Amino acid sequence: GESVGLHLPTLSVQEGDNSIINCAYSNSASDYFIWYKQESGKGPQFIIDIRSNMDKRQGQRVTVLLNKTVKHLSLQIAATQPGDSAVYFCAENYYGSARQLTFGSGTQLTVLP
Amino acid sequence: GAVVSQHPSWVICKSGTSVKIECRSLDFQATTMFWYRQFPKQSLMLMATSNEGSKATYEQGVEKDKFLINHASLTLSTLTVTSAHPEDSSFYICSAPASGGAEGPPDTQYFGPGTRLTVL
């Protein structure tokens, strides 16, 4: 059920520093994972994805790490910029689930000047 | 990348009225679309899977008679919140996989900008 009064975990970083956002996923059968960025009042925006046959994938300023042993996913953002301030969600999917995504609880990233 | 639009972007209605939200895939076809609901400071919760030409599949706890879904074409799904009440106030977001809906390995899902519903 829904959690009343739930507050998102928050992470504050100085501009220019690296950010690491963590996520624990729930389904050991999940084979596809995505990180989304959501700015206030907008829909989620795709950042990077990774399949379960990989443990690391790099994009532009972002890196996703996957540890299937402990069902843990992380997003690393290099040289964090003010425009990176947003809520970040991880999402998991497993083949055979009609490609439905299950979202994590999210982390609010705030970049300090 | 693929673009998904929603209309309206925000709506305010009186309790007891019905509200229709449209979700369109603008440059690709989507035989499947997903509808999510998001309360403030919470994650996205899947409400239902919209299937073109067939009935929608609802998640447990979501009333299908209250949240009517119609996926009449390959580019349009609509969500109608019937007899809306203040507790239905939320951010409603749709998404569509870019592959065209074919079965196979999961593909990136593209999300609409969301619709903010406020029921007075």
GROMACS .gro file of C-alpha atoms in nm:
model
  233
    1GLY     CA    1   0.000   0.000   0.000
    2GLU     CA    2   0.098   0.363  -0.012
    3SER     CA    3   0.306   0.518   0.262
    4VAL     CA    4   0.152   0.833   0.403
    5GLY     CA    5   0.402   1.107   0.472
    6LEU     CA    6   0.683   0.930   0.290
    7HIS     CA    7   0.984   1.151   0.230
    8LEU     CA    8   1.232   1.086  -0.044
    9PRO     CA    9   1.591   1.018   0.057
   10THR     CA   10   1.798   1.323  -0.020
   11LEU     CA   11   2.153   1.377  -0.138
   12SER     CA   12   2.323   1.715  -0.144
   13VAL     CA   13   2.648   1.764  -0.331
   14GLN     CA   14   2.866   2.058  -0.419
   15GLU     CA   15   2.872   2.165  -0.779
   16GLY     CA   16   3.159   1.993  -0.954
   17ASP     CA   17   3.172   1.697  -0.717
   18ASN     CA   18   3.072   1.346  -0.813
   19SER     CA   19   2.736   1.207  -0.703
   20ILE     CA   20   2.649   0.848  -0.624
   21ILE     CA   21   2.286   0.746  -0.598
   22ASN     CA   22   2.202   0.398  -0.479
   23CYS     CA   23   1.909   0.170  -0.535
   24ALA     CA   24   1.814  -0.172  -0.404
   25TYR     CA   25   1.592  -0.366  -0.637
   26SER     CA   26   1.350  -0.635  -0.534
   27ASN     CA   27   1.321  -0.902  -0.800
   28SER     CA   28   1.613  -1.137  -0.853
   29ALA     CA   29   1.459  -1.230  -1.190
   30SER     CA   30   1.485  -0.872  -1.318
   31ASP     CA   31   1.713  -0.853  -1.619
   32TYR     CA   32   1.689  -0.493  -1.728
   33PHE     CA   33   1.742  -0.181  -1.523
   34ILE     CA   34   1.697   0.184  -1.602
   35TRP     CA   35   1.775   0.510  -1.430
   36TYR     CA   36   1.533   0.798  -1.479
   37LYS     CA   37   1.560   1.164  -1.387
   38GLN     CA   38   1.245   1.349  -1.293
   39GLU     CA   39   1.232   1.724  -1.257
   40SER     CA   40   0.952   1.884  -1.062
   41GLY     CA   41   0.619   1.867  -1.244
   42LYS     CA   42   0.758   1.666  -1.536
   43GLY     CA   43   0.762   1.308  -1.650
   44PRO     CA   44   1.065   1.081  -1.600
   45GLN     CA   45   1.349   1.124  -1.845
   46PHE     CA   46   1.566   0.829  -1.948
   47ILE     CA   47   1.929   0.855  -1.835
   48ILE     CA   48   2.095   0.519  -1.882
   49ASP     CA   49   2.012   0.151  -1.879
   50ILE     CA   50   2.191  -0.174  -1.816
   51ARG     CA   51   2.109  -0.537  -1.878
   52SER     CA   52   2.178  -0.811  -1.629
   53ASN     CA   53   2.461  -0.961  -1.832
   54MET     CA   54   2.666  -0.650  -1.758
   55ASP     CA   55   2.794  -0.502  -1.435
   56LYS     CA   56   2.892  -0.158  -1.558
   57ARG     CA   57   2.786   0.079  -1.830
   58GLN     CA   58   2.902   0.431  -1.901
   59GLY     CA   59   2.733   0.720  -2.068
   60GLN     CA   60   2.810   1.086  -2.090
   61ARG     CA   61   2.902   1.189  -1.734
   62VAL     CA   62   2.700   0.896  -1.595
   63THR     CA   63   2.792   0.543  -1.500
   64VAL     CA   64   2.560   0.268  -1.383
   65LEU     CA   65   2.689  -0.021  -1.173
   66LEU     CA   66   2.496  -0.340  -1.119
   67ASN     CA   67   2.562  -0.589  -0.841
   68LYS     CA   68   2.327  -0.880  -0.888
   69THR     CA   69   2.461  -1.066  -0.586
   70VAL     CA   70   2.315  -0.810  -0.348
   71LYS     CA   71   2.052  -0.674  -0.589
   72HIS     CA   72   2.204  -0.329  -0.588
   73LEU     CA   73   2.220  -0.063  -0.853
   74SER     CA   74   2.404   0.267  -0.844
   75LEU     CA   75   2.420   0.576  -1.059
   76GLN     CA   76   2.733   0.784  -1.060
   77ILE     CA   77   2.723   1.136  -1.197
   78ALA     CA   78   3.056   1.299  -1.265
   79ALA     CA   79   3.114   1.672  -1.217
   80THR     CA   80   2.762   1.733  -1.093
   81GLN     CA   81   2.598   2.045  -1.230
   82PRO     CA   82   2.304   2.253  -1.104
   83GLY     CA   83   2.092   2.115  -1.387
   84ASP     CA   84   2.136   1.770  -1.238
   85SER     CA   85   1.917   1.865  -0.941
   86ALA     CA   86   1.612   1.638  -0.964
   87VAL     CA   87   1.465   1.317  -0.830
   88TYR     CA   88   1.634   1.004  -0.960
   89PHE     CA   89   1.451   0.674  -0.985
   90CYS     CA   90   1.581   0.331  -1.065
   91ALA     CA   91   1.343   0.095  -1.240
   92GLU     CA   92   1.360  -0.278  -1.293
   93ASN     CA   93   1.202  -0.508  -1.547
   94TYR     CA   94   1.208  -0.878  -1.615
   95TYR     CA   95   1.141  -1.051  -1.943
   96GLY     CA   96   0.794  -1.192  -1.947
   97SER     CA   97   0.640  -0.912  -1.746
   98ALA     CA   98   0.500  -0.738  -2.054
   99ARG     CA   99   0.777  -0.487  -2.004
  100GLN     CA  100   0.618  -0.335  -1.699
  101LEU     CA  101   0.859  -0.132  -1.495
  102THR     CA  102   0.879  -0.139  -1.118
  103PHE     CA  103   1.015   0.185  -0.979
  104GLY     CA  104   1.228   0.234  -0.672
  105SER     CA  105   1.146   0.497  -0.415
  106GLY     CA  106   1.364   0.769  -0.563
  107THR     CA  107   1.638   1.002  -0.437
  108GLN     CA  108   1.623   1.380  -0.438
  109LEU     CA  109   1.955   1.518  -0.559
  110THR     CA  110   2.031   1.880  -0.476
  111VAL     CA  111   2.338   2.046  -0.622
  112LEU     CA  112   2.476   2.323  -0.406
  113PRO     CA  113   2.652   2.624  -0.566
  114GLY     CA  114   1.428   0.986  -2.920
  115ALA     CA  115   1.064   0.891  -2.921
  116VAL     CA  116   0.815   1.148  -2.794
  117VAL     CA  117   0.507   1.087  -2.584
  118SER     CA  118   0.263   1.368  -2.520
  119GLN     CA  119  -0.018   1.406  -2.269
  120HIS     CA  120  -0.318   1.632  -2.267
  121PRO     CA  121  -0.410   1.820  -2.064
  122SER     CA  122  -0.099   1.902  -1.865
  123TRP     CA  123  -0.313   2.001  -1.570
  124VAL     CA  124  -0.681   1.993  -1.487
  125ILE     CA  125  -0.894   2.108  -1.197
  126CYS     CA  126  -1.239   1.960  -1.159
  127LYS     CA  127  -1.522   1.939  -0.910
  128SER     CA  128  -1.583   1.627  -0.707
  129GLY     CA  129  -1.813   1.386  -0.886
  130THR     CA  130  -1.717   1.485  -1.237
  131SER     CA  131  -1.520   1.278  -1.488
  132VAL     CA  132  -1.189   1.373  -1.641
  133LYS     CA  133  -1.026   1.231  -1.954
  134ILE     CA  134  -0.650   1.230  -2.001
  135GLU     CA  135  -0.495   1.157  -2.340
  136CYS     CA  136  -0.160   0.992  -2.405
  137ARG     CA  137  -0.016   1.001  -2.756
  138SER     CA  138   0.295   0.853  -2.910
  139LEU     CA  139   0.396   1.118  -3.162
  140ASP     CA  140   0.647   0.949  -3.388
  141PHE     CA  141   0.605   0.581  -3.324
  142GLN     CA  142   0.336   0.324  -3.276
  143ALA     CA  143   0.258   0.177  -2.939
  144THR     CA  144   0.035  -0.127  -2.908
  145THR     CA  145   0.105  -0.112  -2.538
  146MET     CA  146   0.104   0.189  -2.311
  147PHE     CA  147   0.130   0.213  -1.936
  148TRP     CA  148  -0.047   0.442  -1.694
  149TYR     CA  149   0.113   0.545  -1.367
  150ARG     CA  150   0.003   0.752  -1.073
  151GLN     CA  151   0.242   0.950  -0.860
  152PHE     CA  152   0.159   1.116  -0.530
  153PRO     CA  153   0.378   1.398  -0.397
  154LYS     CA  154   0.725   1.286  -0.293
  155GLN     CA  155   0.647   0.928  -0.385
  156SER     CA  156   0.747   0.697  -0.663
  157LEU     CA  157   0.552   0.604  -0.972
  158MET     CA  158   0.298   0.331  -0.918
  159LEU     CA  159   0.176   0.134  -1.216
  160MET     CA  160  -0.201   0.150  -1.247
  161ALA     CA  161  -0.271  -0.039  -1.566
  162THR     CA  162  -0.140  -0.162  -1.897
  163SER     CA  163  -0.328  -0.029  -2.196
  164ASN     CA  164  -0.351  -0.268  -2.491
  165GLU     CA  165  -0.451  -0.152  -2.836
  166GLY     CA  166  -0.763  -0.332  -2.951
  167SER     CA  167  -0.823  -0.520  -2.628
  168LYS     CA  168  -0.905  -0.464  -2.264
  169ALA     CA  169  -0.662  -0.298  -2.031
  170THR     CA  170  -0.490  -0.495  -1.759
  171TYR     CA  171  -0.523  -0.337  -1.415
  172GLU     CA  172  -0.289  -0.370  -1.122
  173GLN     CA  173  -0.418  -0.506  -0.796
  174GLY     CA  174  -0.613  -0.247  -0.603
  175VAL     CA  175  -0.691  -0.027  -0.904
  176GLU     CA  176  -1.063  -0.003  -0.976
  177LYS     CA  177  -1.121  -0.067  -1.344
  178ASP     CA  178  -1.468   0.089  -1.332
  179LYS     CA  179  -1.327   0.408  -1.191
  180PHE     CA  180  -1.022   0.438  -1.416
  181LEU     CA  181  -1.146   0.365  -1.765
  182ILE     CA  182  -0.880   0.303  -2.026
  183ASN     CA  183  -0.936   0.307  -2.400
  184HIS     CA  184  -0.655   0.232  -2.644
  185ALA     CA  185  -0.839   0.292  -2.969
  186SER     CA  186  -0.544   0.340  -3.201
  187LEU     CA  187  -0.174   0.266  -3.222
  188THR     CA  188  -0.086   0.616  -3.110
  189LEU     CA  189  -0.352   0.705  -2.853
  190SER     CA  190  -0.456   0.579  -2.513
  191THR     CA  191  -0.699   0.760  -2.287
  192LEU     CA  192  -0.753   0.737  -1.913
  193THR     CA  193  -1.086   0.857  -1.778
  194VAL     CA  194  -1.117   0.915  -1.407
  195THR     CA  195  -1.486   0.873  -1.341
  196SER     CA  196  -1.668   1.038  -1.051
  197ALA     CA  197  -1.345   1.192  -0.934
  198HIS     CA  198  -1.294   1.263  -0.565
  199PRO     CA  199  -1.025   1.465  -0.386
  200GLU     CA  200  -0.829   1.148  -0.308
  201ASP     CA  201  -0.788   1.097  -0.683
  202SER     CA  202  -0.583   1.417  -0.700
  203SER     CA  203  -0.244   1.308  -0.826
  204PHE     CA  204   0.008   1.326  -1.108
  205TYR     CA  205  -0.086   1.083  -1.383
  206ILE     CA  206   0.187   0.974  -1.623
  207CYS     CA  207   0.178   0.749  -1.926
  208SER     CA  208   0.459   0.569  -2.099
  209ALA     CA  209   0.513   0.367  -2.411
  210PRO     CA  210   0.788   0.129  -2.518
  211ALA     CA  211   0.949   0.244  -2.839
  212SER     CA  212   0.964  -0.096  -3.004
  213GLY     CA  213   0.609  -0.088  -3.131
  214GLY     CA  214   0.482  -0.329  -2.874
  215ALA     CA  215   0.625  -0.649  -3.012
  216GLU     CA  216   0.712  -0.917  -2.764
  217GLY     CA  217   1.077  -0.961  -2.698
  218PRO     CA  218   1.351  -0.816  -2.483
  219PRO     CA  219   1.247  -0.510  -2.291
  220ASP     CA  220   1.301  -0.177  -2.455
  221THR     CA  221   1.337   0.170  -2.331
  222GLN     CA  222   1.011   0.325  -2.223
  223TYR     CA  223   0.940   0.686  -2.304
  224PHE     CA  224   0.731   0.885  -2.063
  225GLY     CA  225   0.483   1.160  -2.119
  226PRO     CA  226   0.515   1.491  -1.934
  227GLY     CA  227   0.237   1.399  -1.692
  228THR     CA  228  -0.104   1.541  -1.608
  229ARG     CA  229  -0.167   1.709  -1.275
  230LEU     CA  230  -0.523   1.637  -1.160
  231THR     CA  231  -0.672   1.837  -0.877
  232VAL     CA  232  -1.019   1.744  -0.758
  233LEU     CA  233  -1.191   2.005  -0.545
   0.00000   0.00000   0.00000
